Short mmCIF file of C-alpha atoms and ligand atoms in Angstrom, two decimals:
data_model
loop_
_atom_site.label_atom_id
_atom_site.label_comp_id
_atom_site.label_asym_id
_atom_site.label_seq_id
_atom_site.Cartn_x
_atom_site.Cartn_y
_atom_site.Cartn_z
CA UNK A 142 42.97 60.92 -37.16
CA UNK A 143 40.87 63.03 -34.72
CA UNK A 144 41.30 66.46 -33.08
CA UNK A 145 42.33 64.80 -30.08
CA UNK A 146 46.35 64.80 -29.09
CA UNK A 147 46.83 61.47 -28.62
CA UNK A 148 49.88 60.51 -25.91
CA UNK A 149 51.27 57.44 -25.50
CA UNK A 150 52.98 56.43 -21.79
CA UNK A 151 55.54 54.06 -22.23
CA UNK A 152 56.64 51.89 -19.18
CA UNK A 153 59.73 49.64 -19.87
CA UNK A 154 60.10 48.47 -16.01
CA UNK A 155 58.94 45.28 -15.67
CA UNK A 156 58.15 46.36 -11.92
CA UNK A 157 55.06 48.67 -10.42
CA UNK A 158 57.65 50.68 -9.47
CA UNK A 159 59.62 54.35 -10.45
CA UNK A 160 59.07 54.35 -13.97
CA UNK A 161 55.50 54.25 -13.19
CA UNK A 162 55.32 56.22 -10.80
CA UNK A 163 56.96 59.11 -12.30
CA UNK A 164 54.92 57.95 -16.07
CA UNK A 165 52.09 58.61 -14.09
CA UNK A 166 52.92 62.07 -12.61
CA UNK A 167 54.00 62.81 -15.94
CA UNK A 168 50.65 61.91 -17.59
CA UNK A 169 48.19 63.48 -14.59
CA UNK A 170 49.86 67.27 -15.53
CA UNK A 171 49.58 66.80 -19.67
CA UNK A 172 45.78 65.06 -19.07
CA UNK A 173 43.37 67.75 -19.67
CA UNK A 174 40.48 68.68 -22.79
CA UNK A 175 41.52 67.57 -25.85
CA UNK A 176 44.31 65.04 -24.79
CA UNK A 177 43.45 61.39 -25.30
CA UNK A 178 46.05 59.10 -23.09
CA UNK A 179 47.43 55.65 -23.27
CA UNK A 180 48.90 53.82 -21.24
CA UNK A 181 51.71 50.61 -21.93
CA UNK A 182 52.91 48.31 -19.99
CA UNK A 183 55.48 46.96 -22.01
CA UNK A 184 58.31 45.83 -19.51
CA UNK A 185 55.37 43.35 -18.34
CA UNK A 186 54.69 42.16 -21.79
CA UNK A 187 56.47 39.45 -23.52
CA UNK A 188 58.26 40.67 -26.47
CA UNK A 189 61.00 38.75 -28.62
CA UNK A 190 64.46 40.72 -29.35
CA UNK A 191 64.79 41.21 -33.23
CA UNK A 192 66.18 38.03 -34.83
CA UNK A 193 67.68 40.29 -37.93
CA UNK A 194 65.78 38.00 -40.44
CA UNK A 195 64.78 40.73 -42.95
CA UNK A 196 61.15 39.02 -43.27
CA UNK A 197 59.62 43.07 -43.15
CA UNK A 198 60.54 43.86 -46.58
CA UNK A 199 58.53 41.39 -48.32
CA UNK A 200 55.99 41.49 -45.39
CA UNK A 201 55.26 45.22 -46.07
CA UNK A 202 56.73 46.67 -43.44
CA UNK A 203 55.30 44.05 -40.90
CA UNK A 204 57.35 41.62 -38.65
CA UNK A 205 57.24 38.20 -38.68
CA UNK A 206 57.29 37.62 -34.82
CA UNK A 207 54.11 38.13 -33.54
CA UNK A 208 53.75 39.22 -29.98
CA UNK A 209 53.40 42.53 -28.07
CA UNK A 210 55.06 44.23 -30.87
CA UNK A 211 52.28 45.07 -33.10
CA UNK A 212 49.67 46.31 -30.33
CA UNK A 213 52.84 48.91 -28.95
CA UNK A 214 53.72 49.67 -32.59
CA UNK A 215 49.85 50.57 -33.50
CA UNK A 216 49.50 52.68 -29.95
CA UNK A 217 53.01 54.24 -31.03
CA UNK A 218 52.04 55.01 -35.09
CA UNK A 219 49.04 56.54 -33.33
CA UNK A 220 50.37 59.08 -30.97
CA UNK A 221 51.74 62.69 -31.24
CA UNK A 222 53.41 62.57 -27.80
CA UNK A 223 55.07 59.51 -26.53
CA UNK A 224 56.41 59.58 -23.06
CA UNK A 225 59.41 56.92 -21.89
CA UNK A 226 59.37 55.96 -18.56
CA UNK A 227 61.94 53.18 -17.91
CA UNK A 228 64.60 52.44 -15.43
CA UNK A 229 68.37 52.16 -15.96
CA UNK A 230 69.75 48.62 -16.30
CA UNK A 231 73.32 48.21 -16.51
CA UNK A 232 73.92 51.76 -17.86
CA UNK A 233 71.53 51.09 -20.57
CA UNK A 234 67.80 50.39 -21.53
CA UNK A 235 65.82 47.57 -20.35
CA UNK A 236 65.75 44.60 -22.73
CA UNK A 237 62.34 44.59 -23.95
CA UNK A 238 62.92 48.35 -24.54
CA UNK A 239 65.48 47.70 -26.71
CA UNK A 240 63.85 44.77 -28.58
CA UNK A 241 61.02 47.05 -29.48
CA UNK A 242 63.29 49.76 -30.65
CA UNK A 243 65.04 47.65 -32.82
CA UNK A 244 61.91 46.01 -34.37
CA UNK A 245 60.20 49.48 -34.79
CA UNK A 246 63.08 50.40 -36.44
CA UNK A 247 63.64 47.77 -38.72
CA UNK A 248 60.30 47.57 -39.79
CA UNK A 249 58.63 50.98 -40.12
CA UNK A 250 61.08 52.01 -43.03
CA UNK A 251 58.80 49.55 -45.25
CA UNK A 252 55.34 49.92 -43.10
CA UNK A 253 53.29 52.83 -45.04
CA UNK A 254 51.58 51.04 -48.35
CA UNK A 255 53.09 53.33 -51.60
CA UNK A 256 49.20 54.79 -52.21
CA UNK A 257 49.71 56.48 -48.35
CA UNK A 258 49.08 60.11 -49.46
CA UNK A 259 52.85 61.45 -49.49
CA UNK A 260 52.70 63.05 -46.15
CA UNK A 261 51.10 60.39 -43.98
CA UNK A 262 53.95 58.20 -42.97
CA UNK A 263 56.66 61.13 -42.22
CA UNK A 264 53.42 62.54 -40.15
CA UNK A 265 53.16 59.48 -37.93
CA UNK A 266 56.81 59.58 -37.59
CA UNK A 267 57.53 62.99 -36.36
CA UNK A 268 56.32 62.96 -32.90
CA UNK A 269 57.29 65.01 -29.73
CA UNK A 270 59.28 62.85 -27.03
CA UNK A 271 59.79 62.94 -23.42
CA UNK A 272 61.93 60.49 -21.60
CA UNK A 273 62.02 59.64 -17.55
CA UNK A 274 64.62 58.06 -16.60
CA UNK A 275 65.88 56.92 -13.40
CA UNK A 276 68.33 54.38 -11.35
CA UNK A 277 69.97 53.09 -8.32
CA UNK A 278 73.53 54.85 -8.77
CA UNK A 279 75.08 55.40 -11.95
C1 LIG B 227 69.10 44.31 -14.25
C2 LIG B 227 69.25 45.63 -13.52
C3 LIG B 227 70.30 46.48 -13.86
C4 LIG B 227 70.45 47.72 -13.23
N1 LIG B 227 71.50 48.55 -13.59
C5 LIG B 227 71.59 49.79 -13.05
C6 LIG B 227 72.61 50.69 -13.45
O1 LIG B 227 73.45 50.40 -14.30
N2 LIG B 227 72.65 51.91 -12.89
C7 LIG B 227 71.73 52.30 -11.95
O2 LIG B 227 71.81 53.44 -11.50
N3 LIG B 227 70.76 51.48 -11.52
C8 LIG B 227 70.67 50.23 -12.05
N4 LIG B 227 69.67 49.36 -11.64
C9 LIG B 227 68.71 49.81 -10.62
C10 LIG B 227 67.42 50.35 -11.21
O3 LIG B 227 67.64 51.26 -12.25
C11 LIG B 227 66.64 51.06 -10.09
O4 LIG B 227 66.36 50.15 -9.05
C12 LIG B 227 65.37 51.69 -10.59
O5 LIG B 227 64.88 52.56 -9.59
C13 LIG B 227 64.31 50.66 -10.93
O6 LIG B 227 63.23 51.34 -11.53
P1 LIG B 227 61.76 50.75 -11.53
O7 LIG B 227 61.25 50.81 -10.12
O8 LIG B 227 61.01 51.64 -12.44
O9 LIG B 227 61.84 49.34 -12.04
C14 LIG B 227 69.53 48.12 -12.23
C15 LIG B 227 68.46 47.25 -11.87
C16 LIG B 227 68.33 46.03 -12.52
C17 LIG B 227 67.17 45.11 -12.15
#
């Protein structure tokens, strides 16, 4: 860990579109000294839904599928600030969005090894969140 604040921009449209235009409005007012940013793509990546097979347990905390999923989940375990930016589909989340949620939160109940000093893995849970969120109508 460094010094830095580290945020994490989150885009779950799979377009160039709202979502990233607002992530990136977002991101230009909280960039200044001191603030490391990142930025992911993931409603452009290719990312499997969960598949409920319970492989993380033995696996440490790690999921079986391999894919987009572990790069985001690093960036995310990383960051003090992560910032959604996704549209509304069908009064919901966008599907990857939800895929990654799920695996994340499957998985990171078993990810910290037990000789993490105690306060490590809550620390790299409690983050603060923002959310942008837009759509067509409802
Ligand atoms: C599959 C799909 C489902 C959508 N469902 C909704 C919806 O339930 N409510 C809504 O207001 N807009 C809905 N929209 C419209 C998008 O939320 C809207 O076009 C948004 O501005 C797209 O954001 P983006 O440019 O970041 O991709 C839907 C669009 C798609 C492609």
């Amino acid at each position: 860990m460094t010094d830095q604040t580290h945020v994490l921009g989150l885009c779950a449209s799979p377009s160039r579109g709202n979502s990233e235009f607002l992530l990136d409005k977002a991101l230009e007012i909280v960039s200044g000294p001191g603030i490391q940013i990142n930025r992911f793509f993931l409603g452009r990546k290719s990312l499997a839904p969960c598949d409920a097979c319970g492989a993380h347990k033995s696996l440490k905390g790690e999921c079986r599928i391999k894919d987009a999923f572990q790069e985001m989940r690093d960036l995310w375990l990383d960051a003090d600030v992560v910032i959604y930016a996704f549209p509304v589909y069908h009064m919901g989340i966008p599907g990857q969005l939800k895929s990654f949620l799920d695996r994340l939160g499957n998985s990171l109940g078993y990810y910290f090894p037990s000789d993490d000093p105690p306060t490590y893995g809550i620390l790299r849970l409690m983050k603060t969140m923002g959310f942008l969120t837009q759509g067509a109508h409802l």
